[in-house]
């Protein structure tokens, strides 16, 4: 069990880097159902193999964009 000193220490640099890498890297927009989701690289790989997680339609590279290059959706 961690002692109180461990619990009160500031967030480590490694933890901050790990958390930063969990931010979405891509935006997937399905050509068939037009559903848009923010995803990381591992999910992008799975979608390219298995298709849209919503409708199952096949995915192409054109369905993926870097999150930084994609404007937020209009509501």
mmCIF file of N, CA and C in Angstrom:
data_model
loop_
_atom_site.group_PDB
_atom_site.id
_atom_site.type_symbol
_atom_site.label_atom_id
_atom_site.label_comp_id
_atom_site.label_asym_id
_atom_site.label_seq_id
_atom_site.Cartn_x
_atom_site.Cartn_y
_atom_site.Cartn_z
ATOM 1 N N UNK A 1 0.842 -1.180 0.000
ATOM 2 C CA UNK A 1 0.000 0.000 0.000
ATOM 3 C C UNK A 1 0.883 1.238 0.000
ATOM 4 N N UNK A 2 0.601 2.215 -0.880
ATOM 5 C CA UNK A 2 1.447 3.402 -0.936
ATOM 6 C C UNK A 2 1.282 4.251 0.313
ATOM 7 N N UNK A 3 2.382 4.889 0.702
ATOM 8 C CA UNK A 3 2.286 5.768 1.860
ATOM 9 C C UNK A 3 1.740 7.132 1.433
ATOM 10 N N UNK A 4 1.466 7.980 2.392
ATOM 11 C CA UNK A 4 0.860 9.274 2.097
ATOM 12 C C UNK A 4 1.754 10.167 1.247
ATOM 13 N N UNK A 5 3.081 10.032 1.397
ATOM 14 C CA UNK A 5 3.993 10.835 0.590
ATOM 15 C C UNK A 5 3.829 10.519 -0.891
ATOM 16 N N UNK A 6 3.664 9.246 -1.224
ATOM 17 C CA UNK A 6 3.491 8.841 -2.616
ATOM 18 C C UNK A 6 2.199 9.413 -3.181
ATOM 19 N N UNK A 7 1.147 9.412 -2.388
ATOM 20 C CA UNK A 7 -0.148 9.898 -2.857
ATOM 21 C C UNK A 7 -0.170 11.409 -3.043
ATOM 22 N N UNK A 8 0.654 12.129 -2.285
ATOM 23 C CA UNK A 8 0.634 13.585 -2.364
ATOM 24 C C UNK A 8 1.656 14.141 -3.355
ATOM 25 N N UNK A 9 2.465 13.289 -3.967
ATOM 26 C CA UNK A 9 3.461 13.765 -4.917
ATOM 27 C C UNK A 9 2.785 14.246 -6.197
ATOM 28 N N UNK A 10 3.366 15.268 -6.830
ATOM 29 C CA UNK A 10 2.792 15.744 -8.092
ATOM 30 C C UNK A 10 2.876 14.673 -9.174
ATOM 31 N N UNK A 11 2.051 14.858 -10.164
ATOM 32 C CA UNK A 11 1.984 13.928 -11.289
ATOM 33 C C UNK A 11 3.366 13.795 -11.930
ATOM 34 N N UNK A 12 3.783 12.580 -12.224
ATOM 35 C CA UNK A 12 5.097 12.367 -12.814
ATOM 36 C C UNK A 12 5.093 12.732 -14.293
ATOM 37 N N UNK A 13 6.276 13.020 -14.814
ATOM 38 C CA UNK A 13 6.415 13.359 -16.232
ATOM 39 C C UNK A 13 5.996 12.177 -17.097
ATOM 40 N N UNK A 14 6.343 10.973 -16.700
ATOM 41 C CA UNK A 14 5.961 9.787 -17.473
ATOM 42 C C UNK A 14 4.445 9.653 -17.539
ATOM 43 N N UNK A 15 3.770 9.911 -16.432
ATOM 44 C CA UNK A 15 2.309 9.816 -16.420
ATOM 45 C C UNK A 15 1.700 10.881 -17.327
ATOM 46 N N UNK A 16 2.258 12.087 -17.312
ATOM 47 C CA UNK A 16 1.745 13.151 -18.189
ATOM 48 C C UNK A 16 1.932 12.785 -19.654
ATOM 49 N N UNK A 17 3.087 12.197 -19.988
ATOM 50 C CA UNK A 17 3.325 11.795 -21.374
ATOM 51 C C UNK A 17 2.374 10.681 -21.778
ATOM 52 N N UNK A 18 2.132 9.735 -20.876
ATOM 53 C CA UNK A 18 1.211 8.642 -21.165
ATOM 54 C C UNK A 18 -0.200 9.194 -21.369
ATOM 55 N N UNK A 19 -0.621 10.113 -20.532
ATOM 56 C CA UNK A 19 -1.947 10.710 -20.651
ATOM 57 C C UNK A 19 -2.068 11.487 -21.955
ATOM 58 N N UNK A 20 -1.021 12.207 -22.335
ATOM 59 C CA UNK A 20 -1.048 12.967 -23.586
ATOM 60 C C UNK A 20 -1.183 12.037 -24.778
ATOM 61 N N UNK A 21 -0.555 10.866 -24.707
ATOM 62 C CA UNK A 21 -0.629 9.941 -25.833
ATOM 63 C C UNK A 21 -2.000 9.282 -25.940
ATOM 64 N N UNK A 22 -2.833 9.391 -24.900
ATOM 65 C CA UNK A 22 -4.165 8.812 -24.941
ATOM 66 C C UNK A 22 -5.170 9.730 -25.628
ATOM 67 N N UNK A 23 -4.780 10.948 -25.914
ATOM 68 C CA UNK A 23 -5.685 11.862 -26.608
ATOM 69 C C UNK A 23 -5.920 11.350 -28.022
ATOM 70 N N UNK A 24 -7.109 11.577 -28.563
ATOM 71 C CA UNK A 24 -7.399 11.090 -29.912
ATOM 72 C C UNK A 24 -6.419 11.653 -30.939
ATOM 73 N N UNK A 25 -5.927 10.779 -31.802
ATOM 74 C CA UNK A 25 -5.000 11.194 -32.843
ATOM 75 C C UNK A 25 -5.704 11.365 -34.182
ATOM 76 N N UNK A 26 -6.834 10.671 -34.357
ATOM 77 C CA UNK A 26 -7.546 10.683 -35.626
ATOM 78 C C UNK A 26 -9.026 10.945 -35.415
ATOM 79 N N UNK A 27 -9.669 11.379 -36.485
ATOM 80 C CA UNK A 27 -11.121 11.464 -36.527
ATOM 81 C C UNK A 27 -11.557 10.536 -37.650
ATOM 82 N N UNK A 28 -12.421 9.588 -37.329
ATOM 83 C CA UNK A 28 -12.974 8.664 -38.318
ATOM 84 C C UNK A 28 -14.371 9.135 -38.684
ATOM 85 N N UNK A 29 -14.625 9.304 -39.977
ATOM 86 C CA UNK A 29 -15.954 9.657 -40.470
ATOM 87 C C UNK A 29 -16.376 8.578 -41.452
ATOM 88 N N UNK A 30 -17.420 7.845 -41.122
ATOM 89 C CA UNK A 30 -17.892 6.749 -41.962
ATOM 90 C C UNK A 30 -18.557 7.303 -43.222
ATOM 91 N N UNK A 31 -18.165 6.772 -44.383
ATOM 92 C CA UNK A 31 -18.783 7.187 -45.647
ATOM 93 C C UNK A 31 -20.236 6.747 -45.731
ATOM 94 N N UNK A 32 -20.575 5.628 -45.100
ATOM 95 C CA UNK A 32 -21.931 5.080 -45.204
ATOM 96 C C UNK A 32 -22.911 5.734 -44.231
ATOM 97 N N UNK A 33 -22.579 5.735 -42.935
ATOM 98 C CA UNK A 33 -23.528 6.249 -41.935
ATOM 99 C C UNK A 33 -23.190 7.669 -41.471
ATOM 100 N N UNK A 34 -22.031 8.199 -41.903
ATOM 101 C CA UNK A 34 -21.573 9.559 -41.588
ATOM 102 C C UNK A 34 -21.338 9.790 -40.096
ATOM 103 N N UNK A 35 -21.222 8.721 -39.318
ATOM 104 C CA UNK A 35 -20.910 8.853 -37.896
ATOM 105 C C UNK A 35 -19.460 9.297 -37.785
ATOM 106 N N UNK A 36 -19.175 10.207 -36.858
ATOM 107 C CA UNK A 36 -17.829 10.733 -36.673
ATOM 108 C C UNK A 36 -17.377 10.469 -35.246
ATOM 109 N N UNK A 37 -16.200 9.830 -35.099
ATOM 110 C CA UNK A 37 -15.662 9.558 -33.769
ATOM 111 C C UNK A 37 -14.176 9.888 -33.731
ATOM 112 N N UNK A 38 -13.715 10.330 -32.569
ATOM 113 C CA UNK A 38 -12.294 10.575 -32.343
ATOM 114 C C UNK A 38 -11.679 9.288 -31.824
ATOM 115 N N UNK A 39 -10.546 8.900 -32.399
ATOM 116 C CA UNK A 39 -9.934 7.613 -32.074
ATOM 117 C C UNK A 39 -8.420 7.753 -31.978
ATOM 118 N N UNK A 40 -7.790 6.733 -31.370
ATOM 119 C CA UNK A 40 -6.339 6.693 -31.346
ATOM 120 C C UNK A 40 -5.858 5.745 -32.451
ATOM 121 N N UNK A 41 -4.552 5.574 -32.556
ATOM 122 C CA UNK A 41 -3.980 4.792 -33.651
ATOM 123 C C UNK A 41 -4.397 3.323 -33.613
ATOM 124 N N UNK A 42 -4.492 2.737 -32.430
ATOM 125 C CA UNK A 42 -4.864 1.322 -32.349
ATOM 126 C C UNK A 42 -6.304 1.100 -32.799
ATOM 127 N N UNK A 43 -7.197 2.025 -32.465
ATOM 128 C CA UNK A 43 -8.594 1.912 -32.907
ATOM 129 C C UNK A 43 -8.676 2.150 -34.411
ATOM 130 N N UNK A 44 -7.874 3.069 -34.935
ATOM 131 C CA UNK A 44 -7.847 3.314 -36.379
ATOM 132 C C UNK A 44 -7.454 2.043 -37.125
ATOM 133 N N UNK A 45 -6.471 1.333 -36.608
ATOM 134 C CA UNK A 45 -6.050 0.077 -37.223
ATOM 135 C C UNK A 45 -7.181 -0.937 -37.214
ATOM 136 N N UNK A 46 -7.877 -1.049 -36.096
ATOM 137 C CA UNK A 46 -8.997 -1.993 -35.992
ATOM 138 C C UNK A 46 -10.126 -1.619 -36.948
ATOM 139 N N UNK A 47 -10.426 -0.338 -37.058
ATOM 140 C CA UNK A 47 -11.492 0.104 -37.965
ATOM 141 C C UNK A 47 -11.114 -0.199 -39.414
ATOM 142 N N UNK A 48 -9.847 0.000 -39.770
ATOM 143 C CA UNK A 48 -9.422 -0.292 -41.141
ATOM 144 C C UNK A 48 -9.559 -1.785 -41.447
ATOM 145 N N UNK A 49 -9.349 -2.624 -40.456
ATOM 146 C CA UNK A 49 -9.484 -4.078 -40.649
ATOM 147 C C UNK A 49 -10.933 -4.539 -40.658
ATOM 148 N N UNK A 50 -11.733 -4.000 -39.742
ATOM 149 C CA UNK A 50 -13.069 -4.551 -39.493
ATOM 150 C C UNK A 50 -14.222 -3.667 -39.949
ATOM 151 N N UNK A 51 -13.952 -2.425 -40.303
ATOM 152 C CA UNK A 51 -15.006 -1.526 -40.756
ATOM 153 C C UNK A 51 -15.544 -0.648 -39.645
ATOM 154 N N UNK A 52 -16.543 0.127 -39.996
ATOM 155 C CA UNK A 52 -17.151 1.087 -39.070
ATOM 156 C C UNK A 52 -17.715 0.367 -37.848
ATOM 157 N N UNK A 53 -17.396 0.848 -36.643
ATOM 158 C CA UNK A 53 -17.930 0.201 -35.438
ATOM 159 C C UNK A 53 -19.433 0.435 -35.257
ATOM 160 N N UNK A 54 -20.010 1.362 -35.999
ATOM 161 C CA UNK A 54 -21.436 1.661 -35.883
ATOM 162 C C UNK A 54 -22.252 0.824 -36.865
ATOM 163 N N UNK A 55 -21.887 0.896 -38.157
ATOM 164 C CA UNK A 55 -22.708 0.223 -39.173
ATOM 165 C C UNK A 55 -22.029 -0.977 -39.820
ATOM 166 N N UNK A 56 -20.719 -1.155 -39.601
ATOM 167 C CA UNK A 56 -20.006 -2.297 -40.160
ATOM 168 C C UNK A 56 -19.525 -2.099 -41.587
ATOM 169 N N UNK A 57 -19.797 -0.955 -42.178
ATOM 170 C CA UNK A 57 -19.366 -0.674 -43.545
ATOM 171 C C UNK A 57 -17.843 -0.629 -43.612
ATOM 172 N N UNK A 58 -17.286 -1.067 -44.735
ATOM 173 C CA UNK A 58 -15.839 -1.038 -44.916
ATOM 174 C C UNK A 58 -15.287 0.375 -44.819
ATOM 175 N N UNK A 59 -14.080 0.502 -44.308
ATOM 176 C CA UNK A 59 -13.447 1.809 -44.132
ATOM 177 C C UNK A 59 -12.288 1.953 -45.104
ATOM 178 N N UNK A 60 -12.042 3.171 -45.540
ATOM 179 C CA UNK A 60 -10.907 3.477 -46.402
ATOM 180 C C UNK A 60 -10.027 4.513 -45.707
ATOM 181 N N UNK A 61 -8.841 4.713 -46.242
ATOM 182 C CA UNK A 61 -7.934 5.708 -45.664
ATOM 183 C C UNK A 61 -8.550 7.105 -45.715
ATOM 184 N N UNK A 62 -9.418 7.357 -46.688
ATOM 185 C CA UNK A 62 -10.068 8.666 -46.797
ATOM 186 C C UNK A 62 -11.002 8.941 -45.619
ATOM 187 N N UNK A 63 -11.403 7.898 -44.903
ATOM 188 C CA UNK A 63 -12.295 8.056 -43.745
ATOM 189 C C UNK A 63 -11.551 8.572 -42.515
ATOM 190 N N UNK A 64 -10.217 8.513 -42.535
ATOM 191 C CA UNK A 64 -9.411 8.924 -41.382
ATOM 192 C C UNK A 64 -8.724 10.251 -41.652
ATOM 193 N N UNK A 65 -8.785 11.130 -40.677
ATOM 194 C CA UNK A 65 -8.057 12.400 -40.738
ATOM 195 C C UNK A 65 -7.379 12.611 -39.400
ATOM 196 N N UNK A 66 -6.270 13.289 -39.417
ATOM 197 C CA UNK A 66 -5.604 13.645 -38.157
ATOM 198 C C UNK A 66 -6.528 14.564 -37.376
ATOM 199 N N UNK A 67 -6.651 14.332 -36.081
ATOM 200 C CA UNK A 67 -7.548 15.128 -35.233
ATOM 201 C C UNK A 67 -7.194 16.612 -35.285
ATOM 202 N N UNK A 68 -5.920 16.934 -35.343
ATOM 203 C CA UNK A 68 -5.495 18.335 -35.364
ATOM 204 C C UNK A 68 -5.913 19.036 -36.655
ATOM 205 N N UNK A 69 -6.125 18.267 -37.735
ATOM 206 C CA UNK A 69 -6.483 18.840 -39.030
ATOM 207 C C UNK A 69 -7.987 18.890 -39.271
ATOM 208 N N UNK A 70 -8.772 18.392 -38.329
ATOM 209 C CA UNK A 70 -10.212 18.269 -38.520
ATOM 210 C C UNK A 70 -10.955 19.289 -37.668
ATOM 211 N N UNK A 71 -11.759 20.141 -38.298
ATOM 212 C CA UNK A 71 -12.537 21.101 -37.507
ATOM 213 C C UNK A 71 -13.619 20.383 -36.712
ATOM 214 N N UNK A 72 -14.061 20.963 -35.609
ATOM 215 C CA UNK A 72 -15.126 20.326 -34.829
ATOM 216 C C UNK A 72 -16.410 20.247 -35.649
ATOM 217 N N UNK A 73 -17.238 19.227 -35.403
ATOM 218 C CA UNK A 73 -18.474 19.084 -36.172
ATOM 219 C C UNK A 73 -19.456 20.211 -35.874
ATOM 220 N N UNK A 74 -20.262 20.558 -36.866
ATOM 221 C CA UNK A 74 -21.321 21.554 -36.676
ATOM 222 C C UNK A 74 -22.464 20.920 -35.923
ATOM 223 N N UNK A 75 -23.021 21.648 -34.962
ATOM 224 C CA UNK A 75 -24.165 21.107 -34.205
ATOM 225 C C UNK A 75 -25.398 21.889 -34.511
#
